[in-house]
């Protein structure tokens, strides 16, 4: 019997068709636990490795990591996300998605291996060529597991993903530390990263909700490419927006300053990622299930913004206010220069989580063109700003990013939200209390500095204050918390 060609229009099949799925609240809880454990683990491992390696070797690894992240933005041509959003049974498209993902990853990995010497030289560290090549090999594994990982995300199986991610983190950590102690330097981190990726890849394949199969159904090929290629193009621009600062830091200031900057960047993203990464693993699925009810979708995204800001703003403000004390206490005096960038990068991280939630909302609302235009404007403004800021070192580069976000990008996102029925005033109202809390924390930190307390005591007192502010904000936004809890219990489906 001839199968009908796939339609771009949604069909009357629930998004989870063909897969067993837990509720959104359960998925978010597991995702929070997963991200928390992974972040605490990687933070601890990163501290040990940074102290063992020092800024120079860490900078060589940072060069290789930028290369890996660059190719991972488009290695599977954006088609794996189609599994998450496909209105019917994902088993129909999974083999074709797997074939596209793996084939494109092979080509991109080969190109990366060839281009490694040029990239390492461009970043001011030709000796990191071997490290770059080892890191690029992770792309092959990513291409194989793109479909299983997307199926787990669709099924909201965050419990299994947590276990796999922990295997990735700790396998890589053990291998890296052993090789560092053996004297392999930056190569230790690259080999550890590859070992963890391979171990996690095997588990993704074994625990996939559907068997891993390759195939090519021409009826789905063009619809998948039409869906994925614009997203891949957007992802490339998103990468440039997110990592152009590191490219410019490496090429203008050298690998040592790049290592300093990357350490500050990773530290600044830590509190935001603990909350934004779990939300982003669940939010697109939940919002997609609310497409039938635009009012409920708007209510949900504003609640998400308010609750997220209530937790993230105090955390990033603490990092910014106590940047020097945190860097010296955790990483040692050798890394003290990283604090210069951490202040602005921490404040920037608070905006990034808002942009990620708005991004997901606009994608579900079908405004991918609007997202692309914002990213292009962001990139166009960022290029001259970063080169200008580089004259002030890593602090100037971080400040340039923050200035572009506040003056241009945030207003653009608010304007685009208006076009899909979400008034900017609602978003600004949700951010008013968290922003006020941040101002209070900055003032308190300044007061503690005037008291000339020991750095450890000032940090402890600031941490207690940030915790109390976050708790108070969540209490004031308890109605938004209630909306999310109610939505989570229904799995985002509601009554319809």
JSON list of C-alpha atoms in Angstrom, two decimals, residues 163-257:
[
{"chain": "A", "resi": 163, "resn": "UNK", "atom": "CA", "xyz": [22.68, 8.84, 33.98]},
{"chain": "A", "resi": 164, "resn": "UNK", "atom": "CA", "xyz": [24.25, 9.10, 30.53]},
{"chain": "A", "resi": 165, "resn": "UNK", "atom": "CA", "xyz": [25.47, 12.65, 31.12]},
{"chain": "A", "resi": 166, "resn": "UNK", "atom": "CA", "xyz": [27.07, 11.61, 34.40]},
{"chain": "A", "resi": 167, "resn": "UNK", "atom": "CA", "xyz": [28.91, 8.80, 32.63]},
{"chain": "A", "resi": 168, "resn": "UNK", "atom": "CA", "xyz": [30.13, 11.37, 30.10]},
{"chain": "A", "resi": 169, "resn": "UNK", "atom": "CA", "xyz": [31.33, 13.80, 32.75]},
{"chain": "A", "resi": 170, "resn": "UNK", "atom": "CA", "xyz": [33.06, 11.33, 35.05]},
{"chain": "A", "resi": 171, "resn": "UNK", "atom": "CA", "xyz": [34.62, 9.17, 32.35]},
{"chain": "A", "resi": 172, "resn": "UNK", "atom": "CA", "xyz": [36.14, 12.26, 30.80]},
{"chain": "A", "resi": 173, "resn": "UNK", "atom": "CA", "xyz": [37.24, 13.54, 34.21]},
{"chain": "A", "resi": 174, "resn": "UNK", "atom": "CA", "xyz": [39.03, 10.36, 35.26]},
{"chain": "A", "resi": 175, "resn": "UNK", "atom": "CA", "xyz": [40.81, 10.03, 31.92]},
{"chain": "A", "resi": 176, "resn": "UNK", "atom": "CA", "xyz": [41.80, 13.71, 31.86]},
{"chain": "A", "resi": 177, "resn": "UNK", "atom": "CA", "xyz": [43.17, 13.82, 35.41]},
{"chain": "A", "resi": 178, "resn": "UNK", "atom": "CA", "xyz": [45.17, 10.61, 34.90]},
{"chain": "A", "resi": 179, "resn": "UNK", "atom": "CA", "xyz": [46.69, 11.94, 31.68]},
{"chain": "A", "resi": 180, "resn": "UNK", "atom": "CA", "xyz": [47.45, 15.36, 33.21]},
{"chain": "A", "resi": 181, "resn": "UNK", "atom": "CA", "xyz": [49.31, 13.66, 36.04]},
{"chain": "A", "resi": 182, "resn": "UNK", "atom": "CA", "xyz": [51.17, 11.66, 33.38]},
{"chain": "A", "resi": 183, "resn": "UNK", "atom": "CA", "xyz": [52.32, 14.94, 31.83]},
{"chain": "A", "resi": 184, "resn": "UNK", "atom": "CA", "xyz": [50.26, 15.11, 28.61]},
{"chain": "A", "resi": 185, "resn": "UNK", "atom": "CA", "xyz": [49.18, 18.72, 29.19]},
{"chain": "A", "resi": 186, "resn": "UNK", "atom": "CA", "xyz": [46.32, 20.10, 27.09]},
{"chain": "A", "resi": 187, "resn": "UNK", "atom": "CA", "xyz": [46.02, 16.84, 25.15]},
{"chain": "A", "resi": 188, "resn": "UNK", "atom": "CA", "xyz": [44.79, 15.24, 28.39]},
{"chain": "A", "resi": 189, "resn": "UNK", "atom": "CA", "xyz": [41.61, 17.30, 28.28]},
{"chain": "A", "resi": 190, "resn": "UNK", "atom": "CA", "xyz": [40.97, 16.51, 24.62]},
{"chain": "A", "resi": 191, "resn": "UNK", "atom": "CA", "xyz": [41.41, 12.75, 25.06]},
{"chain": "A", "resi": 192, "resn": "UNK", "atom": "CA", "xyz": [39.24, 12.84, 28.18]},
{"chain": "A", "resi": 193, "resn": "UNK", "atom": "CA", "xyz": [36.53, 14.72, 26.31]},
{"chain": "A", "resi": 194, "resn": "UNK", "atom": "CA", "xyz": [36.59, 12.17, 23.49]},
{"chain": "A", "resi": 195, "resn": "UNK", "atom": "CA", "xyz": [36.52, 9.22, 25.91]},
{"chain": "A", "resi": 196, "resn": "UNK", "atom": "CA", "xyz": [33.51, 10.62, 27.77]},
{"chain": "A", "resi": 197, "resn": "UNK", "atom": "CA", "xyz": [31.70, 11.36, 24.51]},
{"chain": "A", "resi": 198, "resn": "UNK", "atom": "CA", "xyz": [32.23, 7.81, 23.23]},
{"chain": "A", "resi": 199, "resn": "UNK", "atom": "CA", "xyz": [31.06, 6.25, 26.51]},
{"chain": "A", "resi": 200, "resn": "UNK", "atom": "CA", "xyz": [27.94, 8.41, 26.53]},
{"chain": "A", "resi": 201, "resn": "UNK", "atom": "CA", "xyz": [27.34, 7.70, 22.84]},
{"chain": "A", "resi": 202, "resn": "UNK", "atom": "CA", "xyz": [27.26, 3.96, 23.43]},
{"chain": "A", "resi": 203, "resn": "UNK", "atom": "CA", "xyz": [24.68, 4.41, 26.20]},
{"chain": "A", "resi": 204, "resn": "UNK", "atom": "CA", "xyz": [22.54, 6.73, 24.06]},
{"chain": "A", "resi": 205, "resn": "UNK", "atom": "CA", "xyz": [22.38, 4.06, 21.37]},
{"chain": "A", "resi": 206, "resn": "UNK", "atom": "CA", "xyz": [21.69, 1.20, 23.81]},
{"chain": "A", "resi": 207, "resn": "UNK", "atom": "CA", "xyz": [19.02, 3.10, 25.77]},
{"chain": "A", "resi": 208, "resn": "UNK", "atom": "CA", "xyz": [17.36, 4.84, 22.81]},
{"chain": "A", "resi": 209, "resn": "UNK", "atom": "CA", "xyz": [13.53, 4.77, 22.93]},
{"chain": "A", "resi": 210, "resn": "UNK", "atom": "CA", "xyz": [13.68, 3.40, 19.38]},
{"chain": "A", "resi": 211, "resn": "UNK", "atom": "CA", "xyz": [16.32, 1.12, 17.81]},
{"chain": "A", "resi": 212, "resn": "UNK", "atom": "CA", "xyz": [19.06, 2.99, 15.96]},
{"chain": "A", "resi": 213, "resn": "UNK", "atom": "CA", "xyz": [18.54, 2.44, 12.24]},
{"chain": "A", "resi": 214, "resn": "UNK", "atom": "CA", "xyz": [19.80, 4.06, 9.09]},
{"chain": "A", "resi": 215, "resn": "UNK", "atom": "CA", "xyz": [17.67, 4.54, 6.03]},
{"chain": "A", "resi": 216, "resn": "UNK", "atom": "CA", "xyz": [16.64, 7.08, 3.44]},
{"chain": "A", "resi": 217, "resn": "UNK", "atom": "CA", "xyz": [12.97, 7.77, 2.82]},
{"chain": "A", "resi": 218, "resn": "UNK", "atom": "CA", "xyz": [12.81, 10.29, -0.01]},
{"chain": "A", "resi": 219, "resn": "UNK", "atom": "CA", "xyz": [9.31, 11.30, 1.00]},
{"chain": "A", "resi": 220, "resn": "UNK", "atom": "CA", "xyz": [10.76, 12.76, 4.21]},
{"chain": "A", "resi": 221, "resn": "UNK", "atom": "CA", "xyz": [14.16, 13.92, 2.97]},
{"chain": "A", "resi": 222, "resn": "UNK", "atom": "CA", "xyz": [13.15, 17.31, 1.56]},
{"chain": "A", "resi": 223, "resn": "UNK", "atom": "CA", "xyz": [10.75, 18.20, 4.41]},
{"chain": "A", "resi": 224, "resn": "UNK", "atom": "CA", "xyz": [13.51, 17.40, 6.92]},
{"chain": "A", "resi": 225, "resn": "UNK", "atom": "CA", "xyz": [16.09, 19.48, 5.07]},
{"chain": "A", "resi": 226, "resn": "UNK", "atom": "CA", "xyz": [13.62, 22.36, 4.67]},
{"chain": "A", "resi": 227, "resn": "UNK", "atom": "CA", "xyz": [13.09, 22.22, 8.42]},
{"chain": "A", "resi": 228, "resn": "UNK", "atom": "CA", "xyz": [16.69, 21.66, 9.48]},
{"chain": "A", "resi": 229, "resn": "UNK", "atom": "CA", "xyz": [18.83, 23.80, 7.17]},
{"chain": "A", "resi": 230, "resn": "UNK", "atom": "CA", "xyz": [17.37, 27.16, 8.27]},
{"chain": "A", "resi": 231, "resn": "UNK", "atom": "CA", "xyz": [17.88, 26.08, 11.89]},
{"chain": "A", "resi": 232, "resn": "UNK", "atom": "CA", "xyz": [21.46, 25.04, 11.09]},
{"chain": "A", "resi": 233, "resn": "UNK", "atom": "CA", "xyz": [22.04, 28.42, 9.47]},
{"chain": "A", "resi": 234, "resn": "UNK", "atom": "CA", "xyz": [20.59, 30.14, 12.50]},
{"chain": "A", "resi": 235, "resn": "UNK", "atom": "CA", "xyz": [22.75, 27.98, 14.76]},
{"chain": "A", "resi": 236, "resn": "UNK", "atom": "CA", "xyz": [25.89, 29.10, 12.93]},
{"chain": "A", "resi": 237, "resn": "UNK", "atom": "CA", "xyz": [24.96, 32.72, 13.55]},
{"chain": "A", "resi": 238, "resn": "UNK", "atom": "CA", "xyz": [24.06, 31.89, 17.16]},
{"chain": "A", "resi": 239, "resn": "UNK", "atom": "CA", "xyz": [27.50, 30.30, 17.55]},
{"chain": "A", "resi": 240, "resn": "UNK", "atom": "CA", "xyz": [29.19, 33.39, 16.16]},
{"chain": "A", "resi": 241, "resn": "UNK", "atom": "CA", "xyz": [27.20, 35.54, 18.55]},
{"chain": "A", "resi": 242, "resn": "UNK", "atom": "CA", "xyz": [28.07, 33.28, 21.49]},
{"chain": "A", "resi": 243, "resn": "UNK", "atom": "CA", "xyz": [31.72, 32.57, 20.69]},
{"chain": "A", "resi": 244, "resn": "UNK", "atom": "CA", "xyz": [32.96, 35.44, 18.54]},
{"chain": "A", "resi": 245, "resn": "UNK", "atom": "CA", "xyz": [34.34, 36.94, 21.75]},
{"chain": "A", "resi": 246, "resn": "UNK", "atom": "CA", "xyz": [36.54, 33.87, 22.24]},
{"chain": "A", "resi": 247, "resn": "UNK", "atom": "CA", "xyz": [37.67, 33.89, 18.61]},
{"chain": "A", "resi": 248, "resn": "UNK", "atom": "CA", "xyz": [38.69, 37.54, 18.88]},
{"chain": "A", "resi": 249, "resn": "UNK", "atom": "CA", "xyz": [40.30, 37.03, 22.29]},
{"chain": "A", "resi": 250, "resn": "UNK", "atom": "CA", "xyz": [42.43, 34.17, 20.98]},
{"chain": "A", "resi": 251, "resn": "UNK", "atom": "CA", "xyz": [43.40, 35.87, 17.73]},
{"chain": "A", "resi": 252, "resn": "UNK", "atom": "CA", "xyz": [44.22, 39.27, 19.29]},
{"chain": "A", "resi": 253, "resn": "UNK", "atom": "CA", "xyz": [45.30, 38.53, 22.87]},
{"chain": "A", "resi": 254, "resn": "UNK", "atom": "CA", "xyz": [46.73, 35.01, 22.56]},
{"chain": "A", "resi": 255, "resn": "UNK", "atom": "CA", "xyz": [45.98, 31.61, 24.12]},
{"chain": "A", "resi": 256, "resn": "UNK", "atom": "CA", "xyz": [46.88, 32.57, 27.72]},
{"chain": "A", "resi": 257, "resn": "UNK", "atom": "CA", "xyz": [44.36, 35.40, 27.79]}
]
